Short mmCIF file of C-alpha atoms in Angstrom, two decimals:
data_model
loop_
_atom_site.label_atom_id
_atom_site.label_comp_id
_atom_site.label_asym_id
_atom_site.label_seq_id
_atom_site.Cartn_x
_atom_site.Cartn_y
_atom_site.Cartn_z
CA MET A 14 -30.42 -49.47 -12.17
CA ASN A 15 -27.23 -50.22 -14.09
CA THR A 16 -27.67 -49.53 -17.80
CA LYS A 17 -25.64 -52.60 -18.71
CA ASP A 18 -27.81 -54.85 -16.53
CA PHE A 19 -30.94 -53.35 -18.05
CA ARG A 20 -29.71 -54.02 -21.59
CA MET A 21 -28.82 -57.61 -20.77
CA ALA A 22 -32.27 -58.00 -19.25
CA ALA A 23 -33.82 -56.53 -22.39
CA VAL A 24 -32.12 -59.22 -24.51
CA CYS A 25 -33.53 -61.90 -22.20
CA GLY A 26 -36.99 -60.36 -22.40
CA TRP A 27 -36.74 -60.12 -26.19
CA VAL A 28 -35.91 -63.84 -26.46
CA ALA A 29 -38.73 -64.77 -24.08
CA VAL A 30 -41.33 -62.73 -25.98
CA LEU A 31 -40.27 -64.14 -29.35
CA ALA A 32 -40.33 -67.67 -27.90
CA VAL A 33 -43.87 -67.11 -26.59
CA LEU A 34 -44.87 -66.04 -30.12
CA ALA A 35 -43.17 -69.03 -31.80
CA ALA A 36 -44.39 -71.59 -29.28
CA GLY A 37 -47.90 -70.13 -29.23
CA VAL A 38 -48.18 -70.37 -33.00
CA GLY A 39 -46.77 -73.89 -32.87
CA VAL A 40 -49.40 -74.98 -30.35
CA PHE A 41 -52.46 -73.13 -31.63
CA ALA A 42 -51.75 -73.21 -35.37
CA ARG A 43 -50.49 -76.77 -35.58
CA GLY A 44 -53.29 -77.74 -37.97
CA ASP A 45 -56.15 -80.20 -37.73
CA GLY A 46 -53.98 -83.31 -37.57
CA SER A 47 -54.49 -84.31 -41.20
CA THR A 48 -51.75 -86.51 -42.64
CA THR A 49 -50.92 -88.31 -45.83
CA LEU A 50 -48.79 -91.39 -46.36
CA VAL A 51 -45.59 -90.56 -48.24
CA THR A 52 -42.32 -92.29 -49.07
CA SER A 53 -39.04 -90.47 -48.67
CA ALA A 54 -36.24 -90.47 -51.22
CA ARG A 55 -34.55 -93.09 -49.04
CA GLY A 56 -37.56 -95.39 -49.30
CA VAL A 57 -38.97 -94.83 -45.80
CA THR A 58 -42.79 -94.65 -45.66
CA TYR A 59 -44.29 -92.39 -42.99
CA GLU A 60 -47.27 -90.19 -42.12
CA MET A 61 -46.66 -86.57 -43.10
CA ALA A 62 -48.61 -83.63 -41.67
CA THR A 63 -50.45 -81.67 -44.35
CA THR A 64 -51.86 -78.70 -42.41
CA GLY A 65 -50.66 -76.08 -39.94
CA VAL A 66 -47.34 -74.29 -39.52
CA TYR A 67 -45.53 -77.63 -39.22
CA ALA A 68 -46.86 -79.05 -42.48
CA TYR A 69 -44.55 -81.27 -44.56
CA ASN A 70 -43.01 -82.81 -41.44
CA ALA A 71 -43.46 -86.35 -40.15
CA GLN A 72 -46.48 -86.70 -37.87
CA ARG A 73 -44.24 -87.96 -35.08
CA LEU A 74 -41.96 -84.93 -35.37
CA VAL A 75 -44.94 -82.56 -35.23
CA ALA A 76 -46.32 -84.31 -32.14
CA GLU A 77 -42.95 -84.03 -30.40
CA GLY A 78 -42.53 -80.41 -31.44
CA VAL A 79 -45.91 -79.40 -30.06
CA GLY A 80 -45.01 -81.00 -26.73
CA TRP A 81 -41.77 -79.02 -26.71
CA ASP A 82 -43.71 -75.85 -27.58
CA VAL A 83 -46.09 -76.41 -24.66
CA PHE A 84 -43.18 -76.60 -22.23
CA THR A 85 -41.59 -73.49 -23.75
CA LEU A 86 -44.86 -71.56 -23.61
CA LEU A 87 -45.87 -72.50 -20.08
CA VAL A 88 -42.53 -72.92 -18.28
CA ALA A 89 -39.35 -71.85 -20.08
CA ALA A 90 -40.46 -68.46 -21.48
CA PRO A 91 -42.08 -67.27 -18.21
CA ALA A 92 -38.96 -68.40 -16.33
CA LEU A 93 -36.76 -66.32 -18.66
CA LEU A 94 -38.99 -63.28 -18.16
CA MET A 95 -38.59 -63.71 -14.40
CA ALA A 96 -34.83 -64.11 -14.83
CA ALA A 97 -34.74 -60.90 -16.91
CA TRP A 98 -36.23 -59.00 -13.97
CA PHE A 99 -33.45 -60.27 -11.67
CA VAL A 100 -30.80 -59.48 -14.28
CA ALA A 101 -32.12 -55.91 -14.48
CA ARG A 102 -31.71 -55.65 -10.68
CA GLY A 103 -28.05 -56.64 -10.97
CA SER A 104 -28.42 -60.12 -9.46
CA PHE A 105 -25.43 -62.41 -10.06
CA ARG A 106 -27.59 -65.46 -9.51
CA GLY A 107 -30.12 -63.98 -11.90
CA ARG A 108 -27.48 -63.70 -14.62
CA LEU A 109 -26.47 -67.34 -14.21
CA PHE A 110 -30.09 -68.48 -14.21
CA ALA A 111 -30.76 -66.45 -17.37
CA LEU A 112 -27.59 -67.83 -18.94
CA GLY A 113 -28.84 -71.37 -18.40
CA LEU A 114 -32.25 -70.60 -19.89
CA LEU A 115 -30.67 -68.90 -22.89
CA GLY A 116 -28.72 -72.12 -23.40
CA TYR A 117 -32.04 -73.94 -23.61
CA PHE A 118 -33.51 -71.46 -26.11
CA GLY A 119 -30.33 -71.35 -28.19
CA TYR A 120 -30.27 -75.13 -28.55
CA ALA A 121 -34.01 -75.57 -29.04
CA TYR A 122 -34.43 -72.99 -31.78
CA LEU A 123 -31.21 -73.88 -33.56
CA GLU A 124 -32.65 -77.40 -33.71
CA TYR A 125 -35.97 -76.02 -34.93
CA ALA A 126 -34.31 -73.96 -37.65
CA VAL A 127 -32.40 -76.91 -39.08
CA SER A 128 -34.91 -79.72 -38.41
CA TRP A 129 -38.35 -78.51 -39.48
CA ALA A 130 -39.35 -78.46 -43.12
CA PHE A 131 -39.10 -74.90 -44.41
CA GLY A 132 -42.15 -72.95 -43.29
CA PRO A 133 -43.54 -69.61 -42.03
CA LEU A 134 -41.67 -69.72 -38.70
CA PHE A 135 -38.20 -70.25 -40.18
CA LEU A 136 -36.94 -66.67 -39.79
CA LEU A 137 -38.41 -66.43 -36.30
CA PHE A 138 -36.49 -69.55 -35.27
CA VAL A 139 -33.27 -68.03 -36.63
CA VAL A 140 -33.82 -64.73 -34.79
CA ILE A 141 -34.51 -66.54 -31.50
CA TYR A 142 -31.43 -68.74 -31.54
CA ALA A 143 -29.23 -65.88 -32.79
CA SER A 144 -30.53 -63.59 -30.03
CA SER A 145 -30.00 -66.36 -27.49
CA LEU A 146 -26.38 -66.78 -28.57
CA LEU A 147 -25.87 -63.02 -28.29
CA GLY A 148 -27.28 -63.10 -24.78
CA ILE A 149 -25.10 -66.07 -23.83
CA LEU A 150 -21.97 -64.29 -25.00
CA TRP A 151 -22.86 -60.98 -23.34
CA ILE A 152 -23.94 -62.39 -20.00
CA GLY A 153 -21.20 -65.01 -20.07
CA VAL A 154 -18.49 -62.37 -20.43
CA SER A 155 -20.02 -60.34 -17.59
CA VAL A 156 -20.00 -63.41 -15.35
CA VAL A 157 -16.40 -64.33 -16.16
CA ARG A 158 -15.30 -60.78 -15.37
CA ASP A 159 -16.88 -61.00 -11.92
CA ASP A 160 -15.01 -62.09 -8.78
CA LEU A 161 -15.81 -65.76 -9.32
CA GLU A 162 -13.38 -67.00 -6.70
CA LEU A 163 -15.29 -64.99 -4.11
CA ARG A 164 -18.74 -65.87 -5.43
CA PHE A 165 -18.39 -69.62 -5.05
CA GLY A 166 -17.60 -71.00 -1.65
CA ASP A 167 -17.80 -74.51 -0.23
CA PRO A 168 -19.58 -76.83 0.02
CA PHE A 169 -20.30 -77.31 -3.69
CA PRO A 170 -21.97 -80.54 -4.95
CA ARG A 171 -18.88 -81.37 -6.98
CA ARG A 172 -19.22 -85.16 -7.04
CA SER A 173 -22.95 -85.31 -7.69
CA TYR A 174 -22.77 -82.70 -10.44
CA ALA A 175 -19.88 -84.45 -12.20
CA ALA A 176 -21.55 -87.87 -11.84
CA LEU A 177 -24.84 -86.60 -13.27
CA ASN A 178 -23.25 -85.01 -16.32
CA VAL A 179 -20.93 -87.93 -17.07
CA THR A 180 -23.85 -90.36 -16.75
CA MET A 181 -26.09 -88.30 -19.01
CA SER A 182 -23.34 -87.81 -21.56
CA GLY A 183 -22.60 -91.52 -21.61
CA LEU A 184 -26.28 -92.33 -22.08
CA LEU A 185 -26.58 -89.92 -25.01
CA VAL A 186 -23.45 -91.30 -26.66
CA VAL A 187 -24.72 -94.89 -26.36
CA MET A 188 -28.24 -94.01 -27.56
CA TRP A 189 -27.18 -91.88 -30.50
CA LEU A 190 -24.32 -94.07 -31.67
CA ALA A 191 -26.77 -96.98 -31.81
CA ARG A 192 -29.00 -94.93 -34.11
CA ILE A 193 -26.09 -93.77 -36.25
CA VAL A 194 -24.81 -97.32 -36.67
CA ALA A 195 -28.32 -98.53 -37.52
CA GLY A 196 -28.62 -95.82 -40.18
CA LEU A 197 -25.25 -96.65 -41.70
CA ARG A 198 -26.32 -100.29 -41.91
CA GLY A 199 -29.43 -99.28 -43.83
CA ASP A 200 -32.00 -99.65 -41.02
CA LEU A 201 -33.45 -96.16 -41.44
CA ALA A 202 -36.50 -96.86 -39.29
CA ALA A 203 -34.28 -97.74 -36.30
CA ALA A 204 -32.20 -94.64 -37.01
CA GLY A 205 -35.32 -92.48 -36.75
CA LEU A 206 -35.03 -91.12 -40.27
CA ALA A 207 -38.61 -90.65 -41.41
CA GLY A 208 -38.92 -87.38 -43.30
CA GLU A 209 -35.55 -86.05 -42.18
CA THR A 210 -32.49 -86.25 -44.39
CA THR A 211 -29.98 -86.48 -41.55
CA LEU A 212 -29.74 -86.96 -37.77
CA THR A 213 -29.88 -83.33 -36.63
CA VAL A 214 -30.59 -83.95 -32.94
CA GLN A 215 -27.79 -86.48 -32.72
CA ALA A 216 -25.37 -84.05 -34.38
CA LEU A 217 -26.26 -81.27 -31.94
CA ASP A 218 -26.18 -83.49 -28.87
CA LEU A 219 -22.89 -85.18 -29.70
CA GLY A 220 -21.30 -81.95 -30.93
CA LEU A 221 -22.62 -79.53 -28.30
CA MET A 222 -24.44 -81.05 -25.33
CA VAL A 223 -22.03 -83.88 -24.57
CA PRO A 224 -18.79 -81.82 -24.87
CA ILE A 225 -20.21 -78.97 -22.76
CA SER A 226 -21.48 -81.40 -20.11
CA LEU A 227 -18.15 -83.23 -19.91
CA LEU A 228 -16.14 -80.00 -19.88
CA GLY A 229 -18.28 -78.65 -17.04
CA ALA A 230 -17.92 -81.90 -15.08
CA PHE A 231 -14.13 -81.83 -15.54
CA LEU A 232 -13.78 -78.18 -14.49
CA VAL A 233 -16.04 -78.64 -11.47
CA TRP A 234 -14.10 -81.73 -10.43
CA ARG A 235 -10.90 -79.69 -10.63
CA GLY A 236 -12.43 -76.98 -8.44
CA SER A 237 -12.34 -74.29 -11.13
CA ALA A 238 -14.36 -71.15 -10.37
CA ILE A 239 -15.26 -70.81 -14.06
CA GLY A 240 -16.33 -74.45 -13.97
CA ARG A 241 -18.63 -73.72 -11.05
CA ALA A 242 -20.14 -70.77 -12.89
CA LEU A 243 -20.69 -72.98 -15.93
CA ALA A 244 -22.21 -75.69 -13.73
CA THR A 245 -24.57 -73.21 -12.11
CA ALA A 246 -25.89 -72.06 -15.47
CA TRP A 247 -25.78 -75.48 -17.11
CA SER A 248 -27.86 -77.04 -14.34
CA VAL A 249 -30.74 -74.83 -15.48
CA THR A 250 -30.25 -75.84 -19.12
CA PHE A 251 -30.08 -79.48 -18.04
CA VAL A 252 -33.37 -79.35 -16.12
CA ALA A 253 -35.16 -77.46 -18.89
CA MET A 254 -33.95 -79.83 -21.61
CA ALA A 255 -34.83 -82.99 -19.67
CA ALA A 256 -38.28 -81.66 -18.72
CA ALA A 257 -38.95 -80.56 -22.32
CA ILE A 258 -38.09 -84.06 -23.55
CA VAL A 259 -40.61 -85.54 -21.12
CA SER A 260 -43.24 -83.10 -22.40
CA MET A 261 -42.29 -84.02 -25.97
CA LEU A 262 -42.69 -87.77 -25.32
CA ILE A 263 -46.05 -87.28 -23.62
CA SER A 264 -47.27 -85.18 -26.54
CA ALA A 265 -46.17 -87.89 -28.98
CA ALA A 266 -48.00 -90.49 -26.89
CA LEU A 267 -51.24 -88.50 -27.10
CA VAL A 268 -51.03 -88.69 -30.90
CA GLU A 269 -49.74 -92.24 -31.26
CA GLY A 270 -51.64 -93.75 -28.34
CA GLN A 271 -48.60 -95.35 -26.73
CA LEU A 272 -46.38 -93.86 -24.04
CA GLU A 273 -42.67 -94.69 -24.10
CA ILE A 274 -42.42 -95.30 -20.38
CA VAL A 275 -38.69 -96.01 -20.15
CA PRO A 276 -37.48 -92.77 -21.82
CA VAL A 277 -40.05 -90.75 -19.86
CA ALA A 278 -38.84 -92.31 -16.61
CA ILE A 279 -35.16 -91.79 -17.48
CA PHE A 280 -35.43 -88.16 -18.51
CA GLY A 281 -37.92 -87.43 -15.74
CA LEU A 282 -35.44 -88.82 -13.20
CA PHE A 283 -32.61 -86.81 -14.73
CA ALA A 284 -34.75 -83.65 -14.51
CA VAL A 285 -35.52 -84.25 -10.82
CA VAL A 286 -31.92 -85.07 -9.89
CA ALA A 287 -30.57 -82.09 -11.87
CA ALA A 288 -33.14 -79.80 -10.19
CA TRP A 289 -32.06 -81.07 -6.76
CA ILE A 290 -28.37 -80.49 -7.54
CA GLY A 291 -29.13 -77.11 -9.07
CA LEU A 292 -31.10 -76.06 -6.00
CA ARG A 293 -28.14 -76.97 -3.80
CA ILE A 294 -25.84 -74.92 -6.02
CA TYR A 295 -28.08 -71.85 -6.05
CA ARG A 296 -28.78 -72.00 -2.33
CA GLY A 297 -25.06 -72.00 -1.60
CA LEU A 298 -24.20 -69.40 -4.22
CA GLY A 299 -23.84 -65.96 -2.71
CA ALA A 300 -24.75 -67.08 0.81
CA ASP A 301 -21.61 -65.45 2.15
CA ALA A 302 -20.50 -63.73 -1.05
CA PRO A 303 -21.32 -60.21 0.23
CA HIS A 304 -19.02 -60.85 3.21
CA ARG A 305 -16.21 -62.17 1.01
CA LEU A 306 -16.61 -59.27 -1.42
CA THR A 307 -16.56 -56.77 1.46
CA VAL A 308 -13.39 -58.34 2.84
CA ARG A 309 -11.83 -58.22 -0.64
CA ALA A 310 -12.76 -54.54 -1.01
CA SER A 311 -11.34 -53.73 2.45
CA LEU A 312 -8.08 -55.47 1.66
CA THR A 313 -7.88 -53.64 -1.66
CA LEU A 314 -8.42 -50.25 0.00
CA THR A 315 -5.89 -51.09 2.66
#
């Protein structure tokens, strides 16, 4: 076993274990559901949680966070542990899969660290997203240094991948700009500002998710090997994020008694389509890579 692969796998395992701890505490120590009616400094009245590790946050935010924690605990963290095993075995596909999952954890716990009211899990959130970023950089550099031109052959779902990411990016821009404009006009309820002081999710999505999605779509459309590597990893992040949002909305519905059917349907559809495209990418990746790498090695020796 390559020492470098083992160390990269150890970082993935470290993130997964910490995420299990954070998500487990979030689910099982969320409190008894007690709330109190408060009014923010901006004059918005909302129900605030008073017990559990997510105390001092809006009830809606806690309900959404618990749904996200459930997905992390049951799906994302076990998937990263599985990916770590493949990374330790030197799998190229395993590295890309782990890279995509680390993207999910990096985003999720950066959002947690800057969204939740200060509480007992704050430092854990910081360690998780910092470790995820370290893993992204380390594994990302190892992927870029690989023979990418030989790893990715045709056919590659170039059109469907680009269309999916452009569509999702456009939807996020329209949705979040509507909230931002509403907030600037003074309609704080429409902006979603209950206990929060700013639009953290919107800042992260418009500043990170949308640019990365559009960059990946552009590079894939141009036929770039780095773009294809990014697309392969990003498809995993895409599926995980969309599925976590569905879990989040269902959790909120269990608390509020009303399911937001349209957002659930939209993000559920995006998750399914992204999973289908991702499966096509991963099935094609490396199918004849050993042959191409062998030919490359033979030509080099010759």
